[in-house]
mmCIF file of C-alpha atoms in Angstrom:
data_model
loop_
_atom_site.group_PDB
_atom_site.id
_atom_site.type_symbol
_atom_site.label_atom_id
_atom_site.label_comp_id
_atom_site.label_asym_id
_atom_site.label_seq_id
_atom_site.Cartn_x
_atom_site.Cartn_y
_atom_site.Cartn_z
ATOM 1 C CA MET A 89 301.679 132.104 252.130
ATOM 2 C CA ILE A 90 301.327 135.881 252.196
ATOM 3 C CA GLY A 91 299.531 135.822 248.866
ATOM 4 C CA TRP A 92 296.943 133.352 250.119
ATOM 5 C CA VAL A 93 295.827 135.137 253.316
ATOM 6 C CA PRO A 94 293.516 137.796 251.823
ATOM 7 C CA THR A 95 291.835 135.152 249.666
ATOM 8 C CA VAL A 96 291.132 132.861 252.614
ATOM 9 C CA PHE A 97 289.638 135.612 254.748
ATOM 10 C CA ALA A 98 287.513 136.824 251.875
ATOM 11 C CA LEU A 99 286.171 133.336 251.341
ATOM 12 C CA ARG A 100 285.220 132.964 254.986
ATOM 13 C CA GLY A 101 282.858 135.881 254.638
ATOM 14 C CA ASP A 102 281.117 134.223 251.686
ATOM 15 C CA PRO A 103 277.899 132.441 252.818
ATOM 16 C CA HIS A 104 278.099 130.095 249.786
ATOM 17 C CA MET A 105 281.593 128.923 250.612
ATOM 18 C CA ASN A 106 282.064 125.414 252.055
ATOM 19 C CA ARG A 107 285.059 123.473 253.227
ATOM 20 C CA ARG A 108 285.386 121.587 249.965
ATOM 21 C CA ASP A 109 285.591 124.805 247.957
ATOM 22 C CA LEU A 110 288.116 126.168 250.401
ATOM 23 C CA LEU A 111 290.244 123.020 250.164
ATOM 24 C CA VAL A 112 290.168 123.106 246.355
ATOM 25 C CA GLY A 113 291.226 126.759 246.391
ATOM 26 C CA LEU A 114 294.118 126.093 248.742
ATOM 27 C CA LEU A 115 295.312 123.090 246.727
ATOM 28 C CA THR A 116 295.130 125.067 243.492
ATOM 29 C CA ALA A 117 297.133 127.895 245.017
ATOM 30 C CA ALA A 118 299.687 125.445 246.365
ATOM 31 C CA ALA A 119 300.015 123.766 242.977
ATOM 32 C CA GLY A 120 300.566 127.136 241.334
ATOM 33 C CA ALA A 121 303.189 128.071 243.878
ATOM 34 C CA GLY A 122 304.874 124.717 243.326
ATOM 35 C CA THR A 123 304.961 125.294 239.570
ATOM 36 C CA VAL A 124 306.569 128.723 240.018
ATOM 37 C CA ALA A 125 309.104 127.309 242.465
ATOM 38 C CA ALA A 126 309.942 124.451 240.104
ATOM 39 C CA SER A 127 310.297 126.883 237.208
ATOM 40 C CA ARG A 128 312.637 129.061 239.245
ATOM 41 C CA ALA A 129 314.672 126.054 240.307
ATOM 42 C CA GLN A 130 314.943 124.912 236.693
ATOM 43 C CA THR A 131 316.025 128.396 235.577
ATOM 44 C CA ARG A 132 318.664 128.502 238.314
ATOM 45 C CA GLY A 133 320.317 125.469 236.713
ATOM 46 C CA LEU A 134 320.807 127.194 233.356
ATOM 47 C CA PRO A 135 324.063 128.804 232.203
ATOM 48 C CA ARG A 136 324.221 132.463 233.252
ATOM 49 C CA VAL A 137 325.168 135.366 231.008
ATOM 50 C CA VAL A 138 325.646 138.710 232.770
ATOM 51 C CA ALA A 139 325.716 141.843 230.612
ATOM 52 C CA VAL A 140 327.206 144.988 232.143
ATOM 53 C CA THR A 141 326.471 148.311 230.471
ATOM 54 C CA ILE A 142 326.976 152.001 231.145
ATOM 55 C CA ARG A 143 323.523 152.627 229.689
ATOM 56 C CA ASP A 144 320.129 152.662 231.345
ATOM 57 C CA GLU A 145 317.408 150.200 230.435
ATOM 58 C CA GLU A 146 315.840 152.387 227.762
ATOM 59 C CA ARG A 147 319.098 153.124 225.945
ATOM 60 C CA TYR A 148 320.237 149.524 226.143
ATOM 61 C CA ARG A 149 317.002 148.065 224.805
ATOM 62 C CA SER A 150 317.952 148.056 221.115
ATOM 63 C CA LEU A 151 321.353 146.497 221.828
ATOM 64 C CA ASN A 152 319.766 143.824 224.001
ATOM 65 C CA GLU A 153 317.231 143.098 221.286
ATOM 66 C CA GLY A 154 320.107 142.551 218.881
ATOM 67 C CA PHE A 155 321.753 140.104 221.271
ATOM 68 C CA LEU A 156 318.500 138.220 221.927
ATOM 69 C CA ALA A 157 317.863 137.981 218.174
ATOM 70 C CA GLY A 158 321.340 136.564 217.677
ATOM 71 C CA MET A 159 320.826 133.976 220.410
ATOM 72 C CA THR A 160 317.437 132.996 218.982
ATOM 73 C CA ALA A 161 318.949 132.526 215.522
ATOM 74 C CA LEU A 162 321.463 130.142 217.090
ATOM 75 C CA GLY A 163 318.715 128.032 218.653
ATOM 76 C CA HIS A 164 318.699 129.509 222.155
ATOM 77 C CA GLY A 165 315.786 130.715 224.211
ATOM 78 C CA GLN A 166 316.050 133.059 227.172
ATOM 79 C CA ASP A 167 315.193 131.167 230.390
ATOM 80 C CA LEU A 168 315.113 127.960 228.327
ATOM 81 C CA THR A 169 318.764 127.398 227.418
ATOM 82 C CA TYR A 170 320.390 130.284 229.308
ATOM 83 C CA ARG A 171 319.680 133.035 231.837
ATOM 84 C CA LEU A 172 320.431 136.659 231.033
ATOM 85 C CA GLU A 173 321.039 139.276 233.723
ATOM 86 C CA ILE A 174 321.722 142.919 232.887
ATOM 87 C CA LEU A 175 323.488 145.340 235.205
ATOM 88 C CA TYR A 176 322.863 148.990 234.281
ATOM 89 C CA GLY A 177 325.324 151.802 234.957
ATOM 90 C CA ASN A 178 322.593 154.390 234.297
ATOM 91 C CA LEU A 179 324.932 156.613 232.236
ATOM 92 C CA GLU A 180 327.691 156.836 234.862
ATOM 93 C CA GLN A 181 330.952 155.312 233.664
ATOM 94 C CA THR A 182 332.376 155.408 237.186
ATOM 95 C CA ARG A 183 329.632 153.032 238.408
ATOM 96 C CA VAL A 184 330.450 150.348 235.881
ATOM 97 C CA ALA A 185 333.639 149.190 237.632
ATOM 98 C CA ALA A 186 331.595 148.204 240.700
ATOM 99 C CA LEU A 187 329.032 146.447 238.500
ATOM 100 C CA ILE A 188 331.764 144.413 236.822
ATOM 101 C CA ARG A 189 333.081 143.354 240.231
ATOM 102 C CA GLU A 190 329.523 142.422 241.198
ATOM 103 C CA ALA A 191 329.189 140.336 238.039
ATOM 104 C CA VAL A 192 332.493 138.555 238.716
ATOM 105 C CA ALA A 193 331.479 137.826 242.316
ATOM 106 C CA GLY A 194 328.429 135.970 241.007
ATOM 107 C CA ASN A 195 330.686 133.656 238.938
ATOM 108 C CA PRO A 196 328.527 133.552 235.777
ATOM 109 C CA ASP A 197 329.341 131.442 232.733
ATOM 110 C CA VAL A 198 329.898 134.529 230.550
ATOM 111 C CA ILE A 199 330.242 138.264 231.148
ATOM 112 C CA MET A 200 329.372 140.567 228.251
ATOM 113 C CA VAL A 201 330.568 144.184 228.064
ATOM 114 C CA SER A 202 331.229 146.877 225.501
ATOM 115 C CA GLY A 203 333.882 149.570 225.354
ATOM 116 C CA LEU A 204 337.632 149.288 225.878
ATOM 117 C CA THR A 205 337.547 150.628 229.434
ATOM 118 C CA ASN A 206 335.026 147.997 230.496
ATOM 119 C CA ALA A 207 336.779 145.205 228.612
ATOM 120 C CA LYS A 208 339.968 146.063 230.473
ATOM 121 C CA ARG A 209 338.139 146.235 233.803
ATOM 122 C CA ALA A 210 336.556 142.831 233.213
ATOM 123 C CA LYS A 211 339.903 141.263 232.383
ATOM 124 C CA GLU A 212 341.472 142.781 235.494
ATOM 125 C CA ALA A 213 338.574 141.595 237.653
ATOM 126 C CA SER A 214 338.826 137.970 236.491
ATOM 127 C CA SER A 215 341.287 135.954 234.452
ATOM 128 C CA THR A 216 339.054 132.888 234.311
ATOM 129 C CA ILE A 217 335.451 133.923 233.571
ATOM 130 C CA PRO A 218 334.962 134.238 229.780
ATOM 131 C CA VAL A 219 334.363 137.843 228.683
ATOM 132 C CA VAL A 220 332.639 138.652 225.392
ATOM 133 C CA VAL A 221 333.179 142.199 224.146
ATOM 134 C CA ALA A 222 330.219 143.185 222.003
ATOM 135 C CA LEU A 223 332.081 146.205 220.642
ATOM 136 C CA ALA A 224 335.240 147.986 221.746
ATOM 137 C CA SER A 225 338.320 149.634 220.320
ATOM 138 C CA ASP A 226 342.031 148.873 220.544
ATOM 139 C CA LEU A 227 341.858 145.566 222.402
ATOM 140 C CA VAL A 228 345.271 144.521 221.072
ATOM 141 C CA ASP A 229 347.037 147.844 221.672
ATOM 142 C CA ALA A 230 345.661 148.028 225.218
ATOM 143 C CA GLY A 231 346.915 144.535 226.006
ATOM 144 C CA VAL A 232 343.445 143.123 226.625
ATOM 145 C CA ILE A 233 344.043 140.443 223.975
ATOM 146 C CA ALA A 234 347.268 139.098 222.470
ATOM 147 C CA SER A 235 346.191 139.152 218.812
ATOM 148 C CA PHE A 236 343.122 139.099 216.602
ATOM 149 C CA SER A 237 343.590 135.493 215.512
ATOM 150 C CA ARG A 238 344.448 134.068 218.952
ATOM 151 C CA PRO A 239 343.343 136.472 221.668
ATOM 152 C CA GLY A 240 344.634 134.312 224.526
ATOM 153 C CA GLY A 241 343.378 134.844 228.061
ATOM 154 C CA ASN A 242 339.644 135.037 228.721
ATOM 155 C CA VAL A 243 338.510 137.916 226.467
ATOM 156 C CA THR A 244 337.233 137.804 222.890
ATOM 157 C CA GLY A 245 334.671 139.617 220.733
ATOM 158 C CA ILE A 246 334.586 142.545 218.305
ATOM 159 C CA THR A 247 337.028 145.452 218.127
ATOM 160 C CA ASP A 248 338.068 148.407 215.974
ATOM 161 C CA GLN A 249 340.658 151.188 216.250
ATOM 162 C CA ALA A 250 339.468 154.358 218.039
ATOM 163 C CA ASP A 251 342.261 156.578 216.728
ATOM 164 C CA GLU A 252 341.652 155.584 213.105
ATOM 165 C CA LEU A 253 337.941 156.297 213.434
ATOM 166 C CA ALA A 254 338.475 159.624 215.202
ATOM 167 C CA GLU A 255 340.809 160.693 212.398
ATOM 168 C CA LYS A 256 338.219 159.589 209.841
ATOM 169 C CA ARG A 257 335.497 161.621 211.552
ATOM 170 C CA LEU A 258 337.715 164.711 211.546
ATOM 171 C CA GLU A 259 338.354 164.273 207.824
ATOM 172 C CA LEU A 260 334.623 163.867 207.160
ATOM 173 C CA LEU A 261 333.905 166.957 209.253
ATOM 174 C CA LEU A 262 336.395 169.049 207.260
ATOM 175 C CA GLU A 263 334.979 167.725 204.000
ATOM 176 C CA ALA A 264 331.385 168.443 205.054
ATOM 177 C CA TYR A 265 332.187 171.734 206.776
ATOM 178 C CA PRO A 266 335.324 173.254 205.186
ATOM 179 C CA GLY A 267 334.917 176.396 207.302
ATOM 180 C CA ALA A 268 335.715 174.537 210.525
ATOM 181 C CA ARG A 269 339.080 175.883 211.717
ATOM 182 C CA ARG A 270 338.829 175.299 215.483
ATOM 183 C CA VAL A 271 337.661 171.858 216.590
ATOM 184 C CA ALA A 272 337.074 170.816 220.198
ATOM 185 C CA LEU A 273 338.166 167.229 220.876
ATOM 186 C CA VAL A 274 336.646 165.798 224.073
ATOM 187 C CA ASN A 275 338.134 162.640 225.564
ATOM 188 C CA ASN A 276 337.877 160.666 228.776
ATOM 189 C CA PRO A 277 341.299 160.662 230.510
ATOM 190 C CA ASP A 278 340.517 157.185 231.873
ATOM 191 C CA PHE A 279 339.921 155.771 228.392
ATOM 192 C CA PRO A 280 343.036 153.750 227.442
ATOM 193 C CA ALA A 281 343.010 154.893 223.794
ATOM 194 C CA THR A 282 342.865 158.626 224.594
ATOM 195 C CA PRO A 283 346.612 159.306 223.998
ATOM 196 C CA LYS A 284 346.433 157.615 220.581
ATOM 197 C CA ILE A 285 343.318 159.550 219.631
ATOM 198 C CA GLU A 286 344.874 162.866 220.671
ATOM 199 C CA GLU A 287 348.076 162.179 218.745
ATOM 200 C CA ARG A 288 346.417 161.042 215.558
ATOM 201 C CA VAL A 289 343.729 163.731 215.458
ATOM 202 C CA ARG A 290 346.286 166.473 216.140
ATOM 203 C CA ALA A 291 348.557 165.221 213.338
ATOM 204 C CA THR A 292 345.680 165.218 210.850
ATOM 205 C CA ALA A 293 344.463 168.631 212.015
ATOM 206 C CA LEU A 294 347.955 170.071 211.533
ATOM 207 C CA GLN A 295 347.961 168.923 207.925
ATOM 208 C CA HIS A 296 344.725 170.844 207.338
ATOM 209 C CA GLY A 297 345.656 173.946 209.315
ATOM 210 C CA VAL A 298 343.042 173.198 211.976
ATOM 211 C CA THR A 299 343.462 174.018 215.671
ATOM 212 C CA ILE A 300 342.473 171.306 218.151
ATOM 213 C CA ILE A 301 341.082 172.336 221.557
ATOM 214 C CA SER A 302 341.565 169.382 223.928
ATOM 215 C CA LEU A 303 338.896 168.851 226.589
ATOM 216 C CA LEU A 304 338.628 166.091 229.198
ATOM 217 C CA ALA A 305 335.567 164.579 230.885
ATOM 218 C CA ARG A 306 335.459 161.382 232.942
ATOM 219 C CA ASP A 307 331.840 161.539 234.155
ATOM 220 C CA ARG A 308 328.490 163.272 233.534
ATOM 221 C CA VAL A 309 329.315 166.186 235.822
ATOM 222 C CA SER A 310 332.548 167.103 234.034
ATOM 223 C CA LEU A 311 330.887 166.484 230.660
ATOM 224 C CA HIS A 312 328.140 168.946 231.574
ATOM 225 C CA GLN A 313 330.790 171.503 232.567
ATOM 226 C CA ILE A 314 332.457 171.094 229.186
ATOM 227 C CA ILE A 315 329.175 171.617 227.388
ATOM 228 C CA GLN A 316 328.594 174.823 229.328
ATOM 229 C CA SER A 317 332.098 176.047 228.445
ATOM 230 C CA LEU A 318 331.553 175.764 224.699
ATOM 231 C CA GLY A 319 329.915 179.184 224.542
ATOM 232 C CA LYS A 320 333.157 180.796 225.725
ATOM 233 C CA LEU A 321 335.534 178.546 223.810
ATOM 234 C CA LYS A 322 333.574 179.032 220.572
ATOM 235 C CA PRO A 323 334.879 176.026 218.607
ATOM 236 C CA ASP A 324 333.516 175.510 215.112
ATOM 237 C CA ALA A 325 332.662 171.894 215.910
ATOM 238 C CA LEU A 326 332.894 169.269 218.647
ATOM 239 C CA LEU A 327 334.443 165.839 218.103
ATOM 240 C CA PRO A 328 333.921 163.250 220.899
ATOM 241 C CA GLY A 329 336.598 160.602 221.370
ATOM 242 C CA GLY A 330 335.773 156.929 221.613
ATOM 243 C CA ASP A 331 334.717 156.340 225.218
ATOM 244 C CA GLY A 332 331.317 154.951 226.200
ATOM 245 C CA LEU A 333 330.624 158.043 228.291
ATOM 246 C CA PHE A 334 329.989 160.062 225.132
ATOM 247 C CA ALA A 335 327.760 157.393 223.606
ATOM 248 C CA ALA A 336 325.638 156.876 226.715
ATOM 249 C CA ASN A 337 325.186 160.647 227.078
ATOM 250 C CA ALA A 338 325.008 161.399 223.371
ATOM 251 C CA ARG A 339 321.676 163.208 223.388
ATOM 252 C CA GLU A 340 322.662 165.497 226.247
ATOM 253 C CA LEU A 341 325.979 166.224 224.553
ATOM 254 C CA ILE A 342 324.469 166.979 221.153
ATOM 255 C CA GLU A 343 321.582 169.075 222.428
ATOM 256 C CA GLY A 344 323.789 170.934 224.903
ATOM 257 C CA ALA A 345 326.391 171.730 222.244
ATOM 258 C CA ARG A 346 323.668 172.799 219.858
ATOM 259 C CA ALA A 347 322.338 175.255 222.448
ATOM 260 C CA GLN A 348 325.858 176.733 222.524
ATOM 261 C CA GLY A 349 325.922 176.978 218.724
ATOM 262 C CA VAL A 350 328.387 174.102 218.210
ATOM 263 C CA PRO A 351 327.738 171.177 215.827
ATOM 264 C CA VAL A 352 328.807 167.663 216.857
ATOM 265 C CA VAL A 353 330.344 164.908 214.764
ATOM 266 C CA HIS A 354 329.657 161.623 216.584
ATOM 267 C CA TYR A 355 330.587 157.951 216.415
ATOM 268 C CA TRP A 356 327.412 156.321 217.755
ATOM 269 C CA PRO A 357 324.420 155.049 215.721
ATOM 270 C CA GLY A 358 321.376 157.287 215.865
ATOM 271 C CA THR A 359 323.261 160.467 216.762
ATOM 272 C CA ALA A 360 322.622 162.192 213.440
ATOM 273 C CA GLU A 361 318.941 161.617 214.135
ATOM 274 C CA MET A 362 319.489 163.292 217.528
ATOM 275 C CA GLY A 363 320.872 166.401 215.843
ATOM 276 C CA ALA A 364 324.572 165.709 215.245
ATOM 277 C CA LEU A 365 325.867 167.217 212.013
ATOM 278 C CA LEU A 366 326.982 163.761 210.955
ATOM 279 C CA SER A 367 327.841 160.383 212.430
ATOM 280 C CA TYR A 368 330.247 157.730 211.256
ATOM 281 C CA HIS A 369 329.742 154.439 213.027
ATOM 282 C CA VAL A 370 329.301 150.698 213.058
ATOM 283 C CA ASP A 371 325.860 149.146 213.405
ATOM 284 C CA ALA A 372 325.975 148.599 217.181
ATOM 285 C CA ARG A 373 322.816 146.489 217.219
ATOM 286 C CA LYS A 374 324.365 144.158 214.642
ATOM 287 C CA ALA A 375 327.526 143.995 216.748
ATOM 288 C CA TYR A 376 325.491 142.798 219.723
ATOM 289 C CA GLU A 377 323.733 140.325 217.481
ATOM 290 C CA ARG A 378 327.156 139.028 216.430
ATOM 291 C CA ALA A 379 328.259 138.878 220.077
ATOM 292 C CA ALA A 380 325.690 136.113 220.485
ATOM 293 C CA TYR A 381 327.919 133.913 218.304
ATOM 294 C CA TYR A 382 330.721 134.163 220.872
ATOM 295 C CA VAL A 383 328.375 133.514 223.789
ATOM 296 C CA ASP A 384 326.910 130.509 221.998
ATOM 297 C CA ARG A 385 330.360 129.038 221.312
ATOM 298 C CA ILE A 386 331.483 129.510 224.909
ATOM 299 C CA LEU A 387 328.303 127.980 226.322
ATOM 300 C CA LYS A 388 328.994 124.973 224.072
ATOM 301 C CA GLY A 389 332.459 124.554 225.518
ATOM 302 C CA ALA A 390 334.760 126.715 223.383
ATOM 303 C CA ARG A 391 337.498 128.729 225.068
ATOM 304 C CA ALA A 392 337.507 132.492 224.659
ATOM 305 C CA SER A 393 341.276 132.337 224.077
ATOM 306 C CA GLU A 394 340.723 130.320 220.899
ATOM 307 C CA LEU A 395 337.908 132.376 219.344
ATOM 308 C CA PRO A 396 339.379 134.913 216.871
ATOM 309 C CA VAL A 397 338.451 138.539 217.451
ATOM 310 C CA GLU A 398 336.598 140.195 214.577
ATOM 311 C CA ARG A 399 336.619 143.718 213.205
ATOM 312 C CA PRO A 400 333.400 145.344 211.969
ATOM 313 C CA ALA A 401 333.034 144.818 208.240
ATOM 314 C CA ARG A 402 331.159 148.019 207.479
ATOM 315 C CA TYR A 403 330.720 151.577 208.726
ATOM 316 C CA GLU A 404 327.859 153.921 207.999
ATOM 317 C CA LEU A 405 327.976 157.644 207.261
ATOM 318 C CA VAL A 406 324.774 159.482 208.188
ATOM 319 C CA VAL A 407 324.377 163.234 207.682
ATOM 320 C CA SER A 408 321.672 165.481 209.082
ATOM 321 C CA ARG A 409 320.072 167.976 206.722
ATOM 322 C CA SER A 410 318.266 169.789 209.550
ATOM 323 C CA ALA A 411 321.467 170.132 211.614
ATOM 324 C CA ALA A 412 323.316 171.501 208.612
ATOM 325 C CA LYS A 413 320.572 174.062 208.093
ATOM 326 C CA ALA A 414 320.565 175.034 211.775
ATOM 327 C CA PHE A 415 324.330 175.693 211.717
ATOM 328 C CA GLY A 416 324.415 177.317 208.290
ATOM 329 C CA VAL A 417 326.426 174.494 206.759
ATOM 330 C CA THR A 418 326.020 173.572 203.101
ATOM 331 C CA PHE A 419 327.087 170.015 202.429
ATOM 332 C CA PRO A 420 329.263 169.632 199.312
ATOM 333 C CA PRO A 421 327.741 167.295 196.691
ATOM 334 C CA ALA A 422 330.469 164.720 197.378
ATOM 335 C CA ILE A 423 329.288 164.263 200.979
ATOM 336 C CA ALA A 424 325.686 163.755 199.874
ATOM 337 C CA LEU A 425 326.849 161.123 197.409
ATOM 338 C CA ARG A 426 329.018 159.325 199.956
ATOM 339 C CA ALA A 427 326.391 159.323 202.711
ATOM 340 C CA ASP A 428 324.632 156.044 203.373
ATOM 341 C CA ARG A 429 321.675 158.016 204.661
ATOM 342 C CA ILE A 430 320.546 161.638 204.827
ATOM 343 C CA VAL A 431 318.162 162.384 207.691
ATOM 344 C CA ASP A 432 316.061 165.437 208.484
#
């Protein structure tokens, strides 16, 4: 009714207005309102998918587009066959736990998350609501799922091994930048795979005579403090661990480290384009597109416990020519040949 009031009063001041015109206007408005109400009621009856992310709307857009494309390819339409709600952590990992509890309280048909920490939180928050993990590491080792082939419980999706990938990034760094002798490794102490990452990276560094400087950040404030400390620590390079905190705040991390004269080797798509020396990563957008397969199966009645967990089939190495130039690094020919892409 609030939307009609200004129109009615405006019409009363019109000398050409008559009661018939007024009645037609009111009926038209009422019909429109009824259509909107019916549409909302129909939408309320659809299965609900709630996505929880550490990212803000802008940084989640590409991932969401991947998911929507995957759902469309499977014959779904948003607000036609399912409802999608997105809860944004706005780059603060510590806020995501509350968002997951909020999602669980709403009792949706599916909850979708990414990252091991959030997968674990979702499992702890509910043992019955199906959880699809668009991309995370170490789901088996962390006890989130029982096995790849039969995950059991209520969680399924896509996973890799954070310690293996961190070791691989260190090896690529040393191949691309042989002069790196002191490497800062930044991890989130709340990330379940942190001990494994530390152990594996240190063992590989020891083999190459490289010193690892361990740093810990669990939120944006402590991450900013670490960035500011790089000028005093003077590492030759910075290697983020596998937590979502370092992906959501990738640009700030890379640009801040660069201002301190420290190149970054990252694990998230697009970070070489942001100025990282190199990145080694899965195609996250494709992972979200693949997550649609799990959501589709669950909405059609499948149990998460019976949907095998997949591992990414391919990783991409991207090196930045402009970052190398800025840090005085000359890539060996072998790195240029191995790179999937070289960006400026």
